[in-house]
mmCIF file of C-alpha atoms in Angstrom:
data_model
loop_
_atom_site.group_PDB
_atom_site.id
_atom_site.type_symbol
_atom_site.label_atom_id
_atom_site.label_comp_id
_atom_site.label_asym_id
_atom_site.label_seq_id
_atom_site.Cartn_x
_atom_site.Cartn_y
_atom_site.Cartn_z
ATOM 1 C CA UNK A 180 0.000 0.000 0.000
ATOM 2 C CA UNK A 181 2.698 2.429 0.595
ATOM 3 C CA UNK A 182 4.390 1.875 -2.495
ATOM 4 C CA UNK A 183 1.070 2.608 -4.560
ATOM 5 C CA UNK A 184 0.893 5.599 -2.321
ATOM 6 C CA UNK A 185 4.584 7.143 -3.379
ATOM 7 C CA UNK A 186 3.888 6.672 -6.897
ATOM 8 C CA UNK A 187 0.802 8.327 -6.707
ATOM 9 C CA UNK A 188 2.212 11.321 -4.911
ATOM 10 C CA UNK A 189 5.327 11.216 -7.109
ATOM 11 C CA UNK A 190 3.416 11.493 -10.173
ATOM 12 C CA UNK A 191 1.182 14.262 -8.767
ATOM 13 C CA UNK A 192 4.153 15.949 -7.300
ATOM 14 C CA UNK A 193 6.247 16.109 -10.615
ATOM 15 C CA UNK A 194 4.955 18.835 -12.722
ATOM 16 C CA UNK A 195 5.119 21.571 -9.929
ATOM 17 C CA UNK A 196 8.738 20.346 -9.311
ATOM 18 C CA UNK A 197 9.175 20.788 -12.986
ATOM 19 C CA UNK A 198 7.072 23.805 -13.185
ATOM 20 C CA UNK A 199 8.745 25.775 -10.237
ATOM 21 C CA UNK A 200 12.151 24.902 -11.645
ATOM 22 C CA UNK A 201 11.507 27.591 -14.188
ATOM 23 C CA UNK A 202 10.686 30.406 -12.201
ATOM 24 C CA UNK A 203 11.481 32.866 -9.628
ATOM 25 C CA UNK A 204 7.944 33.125 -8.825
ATOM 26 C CA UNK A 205 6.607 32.035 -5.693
ATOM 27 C CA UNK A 206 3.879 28.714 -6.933
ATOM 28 C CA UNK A 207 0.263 29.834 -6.912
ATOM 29 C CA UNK A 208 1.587 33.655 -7.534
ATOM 30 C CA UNK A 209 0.270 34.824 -11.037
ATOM 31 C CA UNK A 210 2.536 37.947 -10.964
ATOM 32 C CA UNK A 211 5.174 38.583 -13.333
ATOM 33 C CA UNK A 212 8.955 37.865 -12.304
ATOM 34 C CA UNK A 213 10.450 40.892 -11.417
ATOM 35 C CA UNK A 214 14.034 42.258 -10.658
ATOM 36 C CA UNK A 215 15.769 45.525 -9.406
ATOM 37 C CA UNK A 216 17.101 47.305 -11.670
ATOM 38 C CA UNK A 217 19.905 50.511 -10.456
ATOM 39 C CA UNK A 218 19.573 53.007 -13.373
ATOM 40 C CA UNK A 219 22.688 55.716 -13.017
ATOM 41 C CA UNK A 220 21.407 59.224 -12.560
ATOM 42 C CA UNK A 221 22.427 63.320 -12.376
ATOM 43 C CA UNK A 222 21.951 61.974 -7.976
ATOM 44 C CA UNK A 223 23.408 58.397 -7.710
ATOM 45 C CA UNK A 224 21.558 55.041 -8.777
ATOM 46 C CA UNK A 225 18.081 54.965 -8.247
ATOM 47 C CA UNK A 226 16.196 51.736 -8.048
ATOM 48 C CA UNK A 227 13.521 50.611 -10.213
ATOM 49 C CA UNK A 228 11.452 47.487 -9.990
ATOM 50 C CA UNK A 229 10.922 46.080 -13.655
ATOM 51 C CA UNK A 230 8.691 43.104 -14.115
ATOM 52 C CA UNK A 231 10.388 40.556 -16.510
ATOM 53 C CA UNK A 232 8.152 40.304 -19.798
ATOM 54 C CA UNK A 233 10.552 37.293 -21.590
ATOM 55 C CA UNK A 234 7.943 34.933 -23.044
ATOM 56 C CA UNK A 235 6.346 36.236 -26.725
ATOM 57 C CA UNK A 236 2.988 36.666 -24.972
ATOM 58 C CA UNK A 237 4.044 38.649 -22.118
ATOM 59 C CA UNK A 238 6.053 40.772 -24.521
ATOM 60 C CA UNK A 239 2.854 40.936 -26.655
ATOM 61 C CA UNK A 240 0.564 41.854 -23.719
ATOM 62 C CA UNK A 241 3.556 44.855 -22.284
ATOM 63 C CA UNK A 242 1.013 47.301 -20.126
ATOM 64 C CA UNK A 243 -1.325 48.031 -22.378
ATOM 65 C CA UNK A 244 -4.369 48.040 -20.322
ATOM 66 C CA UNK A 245 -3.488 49.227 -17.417
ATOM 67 C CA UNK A 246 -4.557 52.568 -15.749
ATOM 68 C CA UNK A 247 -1.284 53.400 -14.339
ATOM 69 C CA UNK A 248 2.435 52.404 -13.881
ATOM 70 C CA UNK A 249 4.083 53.002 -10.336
ATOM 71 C CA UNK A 250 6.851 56.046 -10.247
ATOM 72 C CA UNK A 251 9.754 53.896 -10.017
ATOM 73 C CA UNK A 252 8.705 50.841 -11.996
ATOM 74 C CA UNK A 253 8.818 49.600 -15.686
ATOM 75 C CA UNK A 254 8.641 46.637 -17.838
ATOM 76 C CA UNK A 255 11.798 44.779 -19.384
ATOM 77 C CA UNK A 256 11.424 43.207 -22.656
ATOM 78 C CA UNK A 257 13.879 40.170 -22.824
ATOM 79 C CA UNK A 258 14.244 38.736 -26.283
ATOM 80 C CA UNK A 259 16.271 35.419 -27.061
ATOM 81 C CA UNK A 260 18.716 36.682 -29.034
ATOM 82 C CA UNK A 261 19.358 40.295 -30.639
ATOM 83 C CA UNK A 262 16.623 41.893 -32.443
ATOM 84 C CA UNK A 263 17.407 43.967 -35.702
ATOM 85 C CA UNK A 264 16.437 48.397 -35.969
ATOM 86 C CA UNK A 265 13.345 47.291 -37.971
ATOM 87 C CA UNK A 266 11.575 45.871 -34.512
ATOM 88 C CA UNK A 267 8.220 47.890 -33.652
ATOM 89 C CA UNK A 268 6.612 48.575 -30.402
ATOM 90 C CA UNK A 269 2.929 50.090 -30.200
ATOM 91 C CA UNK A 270 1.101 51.175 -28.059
ATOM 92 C CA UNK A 271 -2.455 49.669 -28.642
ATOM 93 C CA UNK A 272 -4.574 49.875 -25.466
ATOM 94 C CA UNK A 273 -2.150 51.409 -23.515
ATOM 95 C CA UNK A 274 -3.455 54.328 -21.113
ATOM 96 C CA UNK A 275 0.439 55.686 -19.857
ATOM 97 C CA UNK A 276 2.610 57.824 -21.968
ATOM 98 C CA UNK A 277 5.864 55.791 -22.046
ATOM 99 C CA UNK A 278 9.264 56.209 -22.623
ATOM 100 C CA UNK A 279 11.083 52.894 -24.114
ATOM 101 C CA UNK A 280 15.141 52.279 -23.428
ATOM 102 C CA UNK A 281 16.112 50.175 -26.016
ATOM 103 C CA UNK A 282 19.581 48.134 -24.636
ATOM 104 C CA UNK A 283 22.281 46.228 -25.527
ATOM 105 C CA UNK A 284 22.783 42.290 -24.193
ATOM 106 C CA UNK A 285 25.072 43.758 -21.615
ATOM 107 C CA UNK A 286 22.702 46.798 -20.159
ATOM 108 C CA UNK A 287 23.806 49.725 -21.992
ATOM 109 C CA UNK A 288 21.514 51.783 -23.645
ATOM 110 C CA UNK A 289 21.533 52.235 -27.390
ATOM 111 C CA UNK A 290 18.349 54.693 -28.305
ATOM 112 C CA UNK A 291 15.623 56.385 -25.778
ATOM 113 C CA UNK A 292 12.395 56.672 -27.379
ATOM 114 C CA UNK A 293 9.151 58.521 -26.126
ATOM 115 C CA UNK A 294 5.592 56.808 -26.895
ATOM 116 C CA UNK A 295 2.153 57.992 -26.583
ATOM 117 C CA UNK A 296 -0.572 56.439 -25.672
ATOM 118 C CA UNK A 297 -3.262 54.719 -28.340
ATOM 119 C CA UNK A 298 -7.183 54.045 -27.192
ATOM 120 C CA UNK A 299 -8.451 54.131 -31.027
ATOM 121 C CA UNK A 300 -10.273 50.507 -31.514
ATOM 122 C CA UNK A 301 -8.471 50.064 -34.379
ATOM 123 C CA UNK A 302 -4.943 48.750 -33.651
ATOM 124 C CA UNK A 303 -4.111 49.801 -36.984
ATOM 125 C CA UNK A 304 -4.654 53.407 -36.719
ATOM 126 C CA UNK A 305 -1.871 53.079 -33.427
ATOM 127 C CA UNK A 306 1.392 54.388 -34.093
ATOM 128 C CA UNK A 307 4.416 52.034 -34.585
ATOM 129 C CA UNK A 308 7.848 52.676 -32.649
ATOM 130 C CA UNK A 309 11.001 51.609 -34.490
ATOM 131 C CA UNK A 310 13.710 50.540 -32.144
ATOM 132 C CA UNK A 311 16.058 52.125 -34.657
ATOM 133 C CA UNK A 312 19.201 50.157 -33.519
ATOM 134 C CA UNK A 313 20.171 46.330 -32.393
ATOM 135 C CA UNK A 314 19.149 45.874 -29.204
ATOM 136 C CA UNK A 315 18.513 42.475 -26.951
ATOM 137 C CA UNK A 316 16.165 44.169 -24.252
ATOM 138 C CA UNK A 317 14.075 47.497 -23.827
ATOM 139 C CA UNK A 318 12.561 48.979 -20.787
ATOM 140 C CA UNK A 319 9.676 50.656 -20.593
ATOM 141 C CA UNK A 320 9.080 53.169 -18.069
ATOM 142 C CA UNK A 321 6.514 56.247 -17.541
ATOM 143 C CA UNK A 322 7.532 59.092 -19.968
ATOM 144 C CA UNK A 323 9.488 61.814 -18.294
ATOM 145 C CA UNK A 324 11.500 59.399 -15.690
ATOM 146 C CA UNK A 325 14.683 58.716 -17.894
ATOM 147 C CA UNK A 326 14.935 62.618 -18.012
ATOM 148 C CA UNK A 327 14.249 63.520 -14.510
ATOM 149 C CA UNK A 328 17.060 61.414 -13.209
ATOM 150 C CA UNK A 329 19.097 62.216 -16.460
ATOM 151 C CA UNK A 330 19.299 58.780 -17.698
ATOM 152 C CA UNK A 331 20.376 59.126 -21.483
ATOM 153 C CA UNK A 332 22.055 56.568 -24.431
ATOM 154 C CA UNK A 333 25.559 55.505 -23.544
ATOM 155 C CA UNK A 334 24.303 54.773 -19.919
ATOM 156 C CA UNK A 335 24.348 51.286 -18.486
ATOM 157 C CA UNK A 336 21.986 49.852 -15.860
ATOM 158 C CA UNK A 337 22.905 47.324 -13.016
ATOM 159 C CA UNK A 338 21.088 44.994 -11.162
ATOM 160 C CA UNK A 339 20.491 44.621 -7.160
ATOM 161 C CA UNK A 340 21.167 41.382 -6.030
ATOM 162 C CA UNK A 341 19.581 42.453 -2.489
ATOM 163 C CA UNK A 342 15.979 41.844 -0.966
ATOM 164 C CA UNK A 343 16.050 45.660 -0.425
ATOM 165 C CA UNK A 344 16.170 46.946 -3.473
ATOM 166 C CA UNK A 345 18.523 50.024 -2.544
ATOM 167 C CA UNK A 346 20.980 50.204 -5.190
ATOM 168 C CA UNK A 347 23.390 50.183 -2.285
ATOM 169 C CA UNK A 348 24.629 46.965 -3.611
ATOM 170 C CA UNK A 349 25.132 46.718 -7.277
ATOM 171 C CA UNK A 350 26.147 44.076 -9.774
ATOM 172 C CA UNK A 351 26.845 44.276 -13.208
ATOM 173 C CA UNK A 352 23.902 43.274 -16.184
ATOM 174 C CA UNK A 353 23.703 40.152 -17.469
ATOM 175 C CA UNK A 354 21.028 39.255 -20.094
ATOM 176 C CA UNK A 355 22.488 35.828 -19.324
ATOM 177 C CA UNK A 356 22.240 35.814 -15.286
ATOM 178 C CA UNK A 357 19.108 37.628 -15.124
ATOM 179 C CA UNK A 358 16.548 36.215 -12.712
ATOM 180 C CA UNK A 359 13.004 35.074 -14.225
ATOM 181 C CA UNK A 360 14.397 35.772 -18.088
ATOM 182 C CA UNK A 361 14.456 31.749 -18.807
#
């Protein structure tokens, strides 16, 4: 009887093992991974919490329908490998006017672009944003924060390793070591 038992369980227990092997997510939490990121600014490094979008249908989805974004938060848009000048972002559904980083593998950012939001029904009548250079990642933040804290091209995030969040401790970008990207 036991042994029927331990199969049972093992084959029941399996997939979340598998599942939960994948992400940084705590199981039963629906929430996007997330990370600090330490963007360098006119006043030190100031920390921003950026949920991971890495999966084509997270990417797809961004924050387009959402009423807000949170002062010091954004989105990062993890790609597999390096995506080519020609790749568009719009901004169908999306209530916030955004500003989008687009950045190299390694954290440094190649091109700022600002985007306005798009209600019209029609997706087709939405504006399309040209990333305009190779890039393997963009962040998308609320328009006007990359300024404020003088953030411009040339710059390169870091990430905080710490539960705090600070910026106090600091490592340098990895696409490859990023937490939740996989």
């Amino acid at each position: 009887m036991s042994r029927g038992w331990l199969q049972v369980a093992g084959a029941l227990l399996a997939p979340l093992v598998l599942l939960s092997a994948c992400t940084n997510q705590i199981p039963g939490d629906s929430s996007p991974a997330s990370v600090t990121l330490c963007l360098p600014g006119n006043n030190g490094w100031m920390p921003l919490s950026a949920e991971i979008a890495a999966t084509p249908e997270a990417r797809s989805q961004g924050v387009s329908g959402r009423e807000r974004l949170p002062r010091r938060s954004g989105m990062l848009f993890v790609y597999p490998q390096n995506q080519g000048p020609g790749n568009q972002f719009w901004m169908y559904q999306t209530n916030i006017p955004l500003t989008i980083a687009f950045m190299k593998a390694d954290g440094t950012i190649a091109r700022l672009q600002g985007m306005s939001p798009c209600l019209n029904e029609d997706g087709d009548q939405c504006s399309r944003y040209e990333a305009g250079v190779t890039h393997r990642l963009a962040l998308e933040v609320n328009q006007g924060l990359f300024e404020a804290l003088g953030v411009k091209a040339g710059d390169r995030i870091a990430l905080d390793p710490s539960p705090r969040g600070k910026c106090r401790e600091r490592v340098p970008f990895s696409v490859d070591t990023l937490p939740g990207a996989h």
